[in-house]
CSV table of C-alpha atoms in Angstrom, one decimal:
chain,number,residue,atom,x,y,z
A,1,MET,CA,105.6,110.3,81.3
A,2,THR,CA,104.4,106.8,82.4
A,3,PHE,CA,101.1,105.7,83.5
A,4,THR,CA,100.8,105.6,87.3
A,5,LEU,CA,97.3,104.3,87.8
A,6,PHE,CA,98.7,100.9,88.7
A,7,LYS,CA,101.7,101.1,90.9
A,8,ARG,CA,103.8,98.1,91.5
A,9,LYS,CA,104.2,97.4,95.3
A,10,GLN,CA,107.8,97.1,96.0
A,11,ASN,CA,107.8,96.0,99.6
A,12,VAL,CA,106.5,92.3,99.8
A,13,LYS,CA,106.2,92.5,103.4
A,14,GLU,CA,103.7,95.1,103.5
A,15,LYS,CA,101.4,93.7,101.0
A,16,GLU,CA,98.0,92.8,102.0
A,17,SER,CA,96.4,89.7,100.3
A,18,PRO,CA,93.5,90.7,98.0
A,19,THR,CA,90.1,89.0,99.1
A,20,PRO,CA,88.6,86.6,96.4
A,21,ASN,CA,86.1,89.3,96.0
A,22,GLN,CA,88.7,92.0,94.9
A,23,ASN,CA,90.1,89.4,92.5
A,24,GLY,CA,86.5,88.8,91.1
A,25,SER,CA,86.0,92.5,90.8
A,26,ILE,CA,89.3,93.0,88.9
A,27,TYR,CA,88.5,90.2,86.7
A,28,ARG,CA,85.1,91.3,85.9
A,29,ALA,CA,86.5,94.8,85.1
A,30,LEU,CA,89.1,93.4,82.7
A,31,MET,CA,86.3,91.3,80.9
A,32,ASN,CA,84.0,94.4,80.7
A,33,GLY,CA,86.9,96.3,79.4
A,34,LEU,CA,87.4,93.4,76.7
A,35,ASP,CA,83.7,93.8,75.9
A,36,GLU,CA,83.8,97.5,75.5
A,37,ILE,CA,86.8,97.6,73.1
A,38,ASP,CA,85.2,94.9,71.1
A,39,LYS,CA,82.0,97.0,71.0
A,40,GLN,CA,84.0,100.1,70.0
A,41,GLY,CA,85.9,98.5,67.4
A,42,VAL,CA,89.0,99.1,69.3
A,43,ASP,CA,92.1,96.5,68.9
A,44,ARG,CA,94.1,97.5,71.7
A,45,VAL,CA,94.1,99.7,75.0
A,46,VAL,CA,97.1,100.2,77.1
A,47,LEU,CA,96.5,99.6,80.8
A,48,THR,CA,99.9,100.3,82.3
A,49,ILE,CA,103.3,101.1,81.1
A,50,TYR,CA,106.5,101.4,83.1
A,51,GLU,CA,110.3,101.3,82.9
A,52,SER,CA,111.8,97.8,83.5
A,53,GLU,CA,114.8,95.8,83.9
A,54,PRO,CA,116.4,94.6,80.6
A,55,SER,CA,115.9,90.8,79.7
A,56,GLN,CA,118.8,88.7,80.2
A,57,ASN,CA,117.7,86.7,77.1
A,58,ALA,CA,118.1,89.8,74.8
A,59,THR,CA,121.8,89.8,74.3
A,60,GLY,CA,124.5,87.4,73.4
A,61,ARG,CA,122.6,85.5,70.9
A,62,TRP,CA,121.2,85.6,67.4
A,63,LEU,CA,117.9,87.4,67.0
A,64,THR,CA,115.1,86.4,64.7
A,65,ALA,CA,113.0,89.1,63.3
A,66,GLU,CA,109.8,86.9,63.3
A,67,LYS,CA,110.1,86.2,67.0
A,68,ASP,CA,112.0,88.9,68.8
A,69,ALA,CA,111.0,91.8,66.9
A,70,ASN,CA,107.4,90.9,66.2
A,71,TYR,CA,105.6,94.1,67.4
A,72,TYR,CA,103.2,96.9,66.4
A,73,PRO,CA,104.3,99.7,64.0
A,74,PHE,CA,105.7,102.9,65.8
A,75,GLU,CA,102.8,105.0,64.4
A,76,MET,CA,100.1,102.6,66.0
A,77,LEU,CA,101.5,103.1,69.5
A,78,ASP,CA,100.2,105.6,71.9
A,79,GLU,CA,102.3,108.9,73.0
A,80,THR,CA,103.5,107.4,76.0
A,81,GLU,CA,104.9,104.2,74.6
A,82,GLN,CA,106.4,106.2,71.5
A,83,GLU,CA,108.2,108.4,74.3
A,84,MET,CA,109.6,105.4,75.9
A,85,ILE,CA,111.0,104.3,72.5
A,86,LYS,CA,112.5,107.6,71.5
A,87,ASP,CA,114.0,107.8,74.8
A,88,GLY,CA,115.6,104.3,74.3
A,89,LYS,CA,114.3,102.9,77.6
A,90,THR,CA,113.6,99.4,78.3
A,91,TYR,CA,109.8,98.9,79.4
A,92,THR,CA,106.9,96.5,80.0
A,93,VAL,CA,103.6,97.2,78.6
A,94,VAL,CA,100.3,95.8,79.6
A,95,ALA,CA,97.2,96.1,77.4
A,96,LEU,CA,93.7,94.9,76.7
A,97,VAL,CA,93.6,93.3,73.2
A,98,ARG,CA,91.4,91.7,70.7
A,99,ASP,CA,92.2,88.7,68.9
A,100,ASN,CA,93.3,90.6,65.9
A,101,VAL,CA,95.4,93.7,66.5
A,102,GLY,CA,95.5,95.8,63.4
A,103,GLU,CA,96.3,92.9,61.0
A,104,VAL,CA,99.7,93.0,62.8
A,105,ILE,CA,99.4,90.4,65.6
A,106,ARG,CA,96.9,87.7,65.9
A,107,TYR,CA,95.9,85.5,68.8
A,108,ALA,CA,93.6,82.8,69.5
A,109,GLY,CA,91.2,85.1,71.4
A,110,SER,CA,90.8,88.3,73.3
A,111,GLY,CA,92.8,89.1,76.5
A,112,VAL,CA,95.6,90.8,78.4
A,113,GLU,CA,98.9,91.3,76.6
A,114,VAL,CA,102.2,91.6,78.5
A,115,TYR,CA,105.3,92.6,76.6
A,116,ASN,CA,108.7,93.3,78.0
A,117,ARG,CA,110.7,95.3,75.5
A,118,THR,CA,114.4,95.5,76.2
A,119,HIS,CA,116.3,98.3,74.3
A,120,ILE,CA,119.5,97.0,72.6
A,121,VAL,CA,122.1,98.6,70.4
A,122,PRO,CA,122.2,96.6,67.3
A,123,PHE,CA,125.2,96.1,64.8
A,124,LEU,CA,123.2,97.8,62.2
A,125,PRO,CA,124.4,101.5,61.9
A,126,ARG,CA,121.9,104.4,61.2
A,127,LEU,CA,118.7,102.7,62.2
A,128,LYS,CA,115.7,105.0,62.8
A,129,GLN,CA,115.2,105.6,66.5
A,130,GLU,CA,111.9,103.9,66.2
A,131,SER,CA,112.8,100.9,64.3
A,132,GLU,CA,111.8,97.6,65.8
A,133,LEU,CA,115.3,96.3,65.4
A,134,ASN,CA,116.3,98.5,68.4
A,135,TYR,CA,114.3,96.3,70.7
A,136,VAL,CA,113.9,92.6,71.8
A,137,THR,CA,110.1,91.9,72.4
A,138,GLU,CA,109.2,89.0,74.8
A,139,GLY,CA,105.8,88.2,76.0
A,140,GLY,CA,102.3,87.2,74.9
A,141,ILE,CA,98.7,87.1,76.0
A,142,HIS,CA,96.8,85.9,79.1
A,143,THR,CA,93.4,84.3,78.3
A,144,GLY,CA,91.2,81.9,80.1
A,145,GLU,CA,92.5,80.4,83.2
A,146,ASN,CA,95.6,82.2,82.6
A,147,LEU,CA,93.8,85.6,82.8
A,148,GLU,CA,92.5,84.5,86.1
A,149,GLN,CA,96.1,83.9,87.5
A,150,PHE,CA,97.1,87.3,85.9
A,151,THR,CA,94.2,89.0,87.8
A,152,GLU,CA,95.7,87.4,91.3
A,153,SER,CA,99.1,88.8,90.4
A,154,VAL,CA,97.8,92.3,89.6
A,155,ALA,CA,95.6,92.4,92.6
A,156,ASP,CA,98.5,91.7,94.7
A,157,ASN,CA,100.1,94.7,93.1
A,158,GLY,CA,97.3,97.2,93.9
A,159,TRP,CA,95.2,97.3,90.7
A,160,SER,CA,91.7,98.3,91.2
A,161,PRO,CA,88.5,97.9,89.0
A,162,GLU,CA,88.1,101.7,89.1
A,163,ALA,CA,91.6,102.3,87.8
A,164,ILE,CA,91.1,99.7,85.0
A,165,GLU,CA,87.7,101.1,83.9
A,166,GLN,CA,89.2,104.6,83.8
A,167,ARG,CA,92.2,103.4,81.7
A,168,VAL,CA,89.7,101.8,79.3
A,169,LYS,CA,87.9,104.9,78.8
A,170,VAL,CA,91.0,106.9,78.3
A,171,GLY,CA,92.5,104.2,76.1
A,172,ILE,CA,89.6,104.2,73.7
A,173,GLN,CA,89.8,107.8,73.2
A,174,GLU,CA,93.7,107.6,72.5
A,175,TYR,CA,93.1,104.8,70.1
A,176,HIS,CA,90.4,106.8,68.2
A,177,LYS,CA,92.9,109.8,68.0
A,178,ILE,CA,95.7,107.8,66.7
A,179,THR,CA,93.3,106.3,64.1
A,180,ARG,CA,92.1,109.5,62.8
A,181,GLU,CA,95.8,110.6,62.5
A,182,LEU,CA,96.8,107.8,60.7
A,183,MET,CA,93.7,108.1,58.3
A,184,LYS,CA,94.8,111.8,57.9
A,185,GLN,CA,98.4,110.7,56.9
A,186,ALA,CA,97.3,108.2,54.5
A,187,GLY,CA,95.0,110.7,52.7
A,188,VAL,CA,91.7,108.9,53.6
A,189,TYR,CA,90.0,112.1,54.4
A,190,ASP,CA,91.3,114.0,51.2
A,191,ALA,CA,90.2,110.9,49.1
A,192,LEU,CA,86.6,110.9,50.7
A,193,GLU,CA,86.3,114.7,50.3
A,194,ARG,CA,87.3,114.3,46.5
A,195,MET,CA,84.6,111.5,46.2
A,196,GLU,CA,81.9,113.7,47.7
A,197,GLN,CA,82.7,116.6,45.3
A,198,ARG,CA,82.0,114.4,42.2
Protein backbone atom coordinates (compact mmCIF):
# COMPACT_ATOMS: atom_id res chain seq x y z
CA MET A 1 0.00 0.00 0.00
CA THR A 2 1.35 3.44 -0.87
CA PHE A 3 -0.03 6.87 -0.22
CA THR A 4 -1.76 8.32 -3.26
CA LEU A 5 -2.72 11.76 -2.00
CA PHE A 6 0.14 13.22 -3.99
CA LYS A 7 0.34 11.70 -7.43
CA ARG A 8 3.38 12.44 -9.50
CA LYS A 9 2.40 13.57 -12.97
CA GLN A 10 4.08 11.47 -15.62
CA ASN A 11 3.34 13.46 -18.77
CA VAL A 12 5.26 16.72 -18.74
CA LYS A 13 3.42 18.07 -21.78
CA GLU A 14 0.08 17.94 -19.97
CA LYS A 15 1.29 19.87 -16.92
CA GLU A 16 -0.30 23.16 -16.20
CA SER A 17 1.93 25.64 -14.46
CA PRO A 18 0.71 26.37 -10.95
CA THR A 19 -0.13 29.95 -10.23
CA PRO A 20 1.94 31.88 -7.67
CA ASN A 21 -1.15 31.79 -5.46
CA GLN A 22 -1.17 27.96 -5.56
CA ASN A 23 2.52 27.85 -4.64
CA GLY A 24 1.83 30.23 -1.75
CA SER A 25 -1.06 28.10 -0.52
CA ILE A 26 1.03 24.95 -0.63
CA TYR A 27 3.91 26.68 1.17
CA ARG A 28 1.50 27.93 3.87
CA ALA A 29 0.03 24.42 4.23
CA LEU A 30 3.53 22.99 4.75
CA MET A 31 4.40 25.72 7.27
CA ASN A 32 1.06 25.21 9.09
CA GLY A 33 1.81 21.48 9.17
CA LEU A 34 5.21 22.15 10.73
CA ASP A 35 3.57 24.41 13.33
CA GLU A 36 0.96 21.76 14.09
CA ILE A 37 3.46 18.92 14.57
CA ASP A 38 5.50 21.20 16.82
CA LYS A 39 2.41 21.99 18.95
CA GLN A 40 1.50 18.29 19.14
CA GLY A 41 5.04 17.21 20.05
CA VAL A 42 5.28 15.08 16.91
CA ASP A 43 8.74 14.65 15.36
CA ARG A 44 7.88 13.38 11.89
CA VAL A 45 4.81 13.05 9.66
CA VAL A 46 5.06 11.23 6.33
CA LEU A 47 3.40 13.19 3.53
CA THR A 48 3.95 10.68 0.75
CA ILE A 49 5.81 7.48 0.03
CA TYR A 50 6.19 5.78 -3.33
CA GLU A 51 8.30 3.21 -5.13
CA SER A 52 11.18 4.76 -7.02
CA GLU A 53 14.13 3.82 -9.17
CA PRO A 54 17.31 2.59 -7.44
CA SER A 55 20.05 5.18 -7.10
CA GLN A 56 23.05 4.56 -9.31
CA ASN A 57 25.24 5.78 -6.43
CA ALA A 58 24.08 2.90 -4.21
CA THR A 59 26.24 0.14 -5.67
CA GLY A 60 29.78 -0.43 -6.82
CA ARG A 61 31.44 1.43 -3.94
CA TRP A 62 32.29 1.09 -0.28
CA LEU A 63 29.39 2.11 1.92
CA THR A 64 29.77 3.95 5.21
CA ALA A 65 27.35 3.25 8.06
CA GLU A 66 27.25 6.88 9.27
CA LYS A 67 26.44 8.37 5.88
CA ASP A 68 24.72 5.70 3.78
CA ALA A 69 22.67 3.95 6.46
CA ASN A 70 21.80 6.90 8.72
CA TYR A 71 18.05 6.46 9.10
CA TYR A 72 15.33 5.79 11.66
CA PRO A 73 14.88 2.52 13.52
CA PHE A 74 12.35 0.24 11.87
CA GLU A 75 10.05 0.42 14.91
CA MET A 76 9.69 4.22 14.54
CA LEU A 77 8.36 4.01 10.98
CA ASP A 78 4.69 3.95 10.04
CA GLU A 79 3.08 0.79 8.66
CA THR A 80 3.35 1.80 5.00
CA GLU A 81 7.08 2.41 5.21
CA GLN A 82 7.60 -0.80 7.19
CA GLU A 83 5.77 -2.70 4.42
CA MET A 84 8.07 -1.18 1.78
CA ILE A 85 11.05 -2.42 3.75
CA LYS A 86 9.60 -5.90 4.38
CA ASP A 87 8.92 -6.22 0.64
CA GLY A 88 12.48 -5.13 -0.19
CA LYS A 89 11.30 -2.20 -2.30
CA THR A 90 13.29 0.85 -3.30
CA TYR A 91 11.28 3.91 -2.38
CA THR A 92 11.16 7.65 -1.78
CA VAL A 93 9.63 9.12 1.35
CA VAL A 94 8.72 12.77 1.94
CA ALA A 95 7.98 13.90 5.49
CA LEU A 96 7.50 16.99 7.61
CA VAL A 97 10.11 16.91 10.36
CA ARG A 98 11.16 18.89 13.39
CA ASP A 99 14.82 19.72 13.97
CA ASN A 100 15.29 16.70 16.26
CA VAL A 101 13.61 13.49 15.17
CA GLY A 102 13.54 11.04 18.06
CA GLU A 103 17.15 11.79 19.04
CA VAL A 104 18.10 9.83 15.90
CA ILE A 105 18.56 12.56 13.27
CA ARG A 106 19.14 16.24 14.01
CA TYR A 107 18.75 19.10 11.55
CA ALA A 108 19.51 22.82 11.71
CA GLY A 109 15.77 23.52 11.65
CA SER A 110 12.34 22.09 10.85
CA GLY A 111 11.38 21.43 7.25
CA VAL A 112 10.52 18.82 4.64
CA GLU A 113 12.69 15.74 4.59
CA VAL A 114 13.12 13.78 1.33
CA TYR A 115 14.91 10.45 1.34
CA ASN A 116 15.50 7.98 -1.48
CA ARG A 117 16.09 4.51 -0.07
CA THR A 118 17.66 2.00 -2.43
CA HIS A 119 17.32 -1.65 -1.47
CA ILE A 120 20.59 -3.54 -1.88
CA VAL A 121 21.71 -7.10 -1.28
CA PRO A 122 24.58 -6.78 1.19
CA PHE A 123 27.48 -9.20 1.47
CA LEU A 124 26.53 -9.93 5.07
CA PRO A 125 24.39 -13.07 5.29
CA ARG A 126 21.37 -13.50 7.52
CA LEU A 127 20.65 -9.84 8.12
CA LYS A 128 17.22 -9.14 9.52
CA GLN A 129 14.77 -8.06 6.82
CA GLU A 130 14.41 -4.65 8.47
CA SER A 131 18.14 -4.05 8.96
CA GLU A 132 19.42 -0.61 7.94
CA LEU A 133 22.26 -2.35 6.11
CA ASN A 134 19.80 -3.54 3.46
CA TYR A 135 19.38 0.06 2.27
CA VAL A 136 21.44 2.94 1.00
CA THR A 137 19.72 6.13 2.15
CA GLU A 138 20.31 9.42 0.31
CA GLY A 139 18.65 12.76 0.85
CA GLY A 140 18.16 15.44 3.41
CA ILE A 141 15.97 18.33 4.43
CA HIS A 142 14.47 21.35 2.66
CA THR A 143 14.33 24.54 4.75
CA GLY A 144 14.19 28.29 4.07
CA GLU A 145 14.59 29.26 0.41
CA ASN A 146 15.17 25.63 -0.46
CA LEU A 147 11.69 24.85 0.93
CA GLU A 148 10.20 27.46 -1.39
CA GLN A 149 11.86 25.76 -4.37
CA PHE A 150 10.57 22.41 -3.11
CA THR A 151 7.05 23.92 -2.99
CA GLU A 152 7.29 24.86 -6.67
CA SER A 153 8.31 21.34 -7.66
CA VAL A 154 5.49 19.65 -5.72
CA ALA A 155 2.94 22.15 -7.03
CA ASP A 156 4.03 21.04 -10.50
CA ASN A 157 3.30 17.46 -9.44
CA GLY A 158 -0.26 18.18 -8.35
CA TRP A 159 0.06 18.62 -4.60
CA SER A 160 -2.68 20.65 -2.97
CA PRO A 161 -3.00 22.42 0.40
CA GLU A 162 -6.03 20.26 1.25
CA ALA A 163 -4.10 17.02 0.68
CA ILE A 164 -1.24 18.27 2.85
CA GLU A 165 -3.62 19.21 5.67
CA GLN A 166 -5.29 15.80 5.47
CA ARG A 167 -1.97 13.92 5.56
CA VAL A 168 -0.78 15.98 8.55
CA LYS A 169 -3.92 15.05 10.54
CA VAL A 170 -3.61 11.36 9.68
CA GLY A 171 0.16 11.41 10.24
CA ILE A 172 -0.21 12.87 13.73
CA GLN A 173 -2.64 10.07 14.64
CA GLU A 174 -0.22 7.47 13.23
CA TYR A 175 2.67 8.99 15.19
CA HIS A 176 0.76 8.81 18.48
CA LYS A 177 -0.26 5.20 17.74
CA ILE A 178 3.37 4.20 17.09
CA THR A 179 4.54 6.06 20.21
CA ARG A 180 1.97 4.27 22.39
CA GLU A 181 3.05 0.91 20.97
CA LEU A 182 6.74 1.63 21.56
CA MET A 183 6.00 2.72 25.13
CA LYS A 184 3.99 -0.45 25.70
CA GLN A 185 6.81 -2.64 24.35
CA ALA A 186 9.32 -0.80 26.54
CA GLY A 187 7.20 -1.51 29.62
CA VAL A 188 6.49 2.14 30.39
CA TYR A 189 2.79 1.57 31.10
CA ASP A 190 3.55 -1.38 33.39
CA ALA A 191 6.11 0.71 35.29
CA LEU A 192 3.61 3.55 35.71
CA GLU A 193 0.97 1.14 36.94
CA ARG A 194 3.38 -0.31 39.52
CA MET A 195 4.26 3.21 40.69
CA GLU A 196 0.58 4.06 41.18
CA GLN A 197 0.04 0.90 43.25
CA ARG A 198 2.74 1.90 45.74
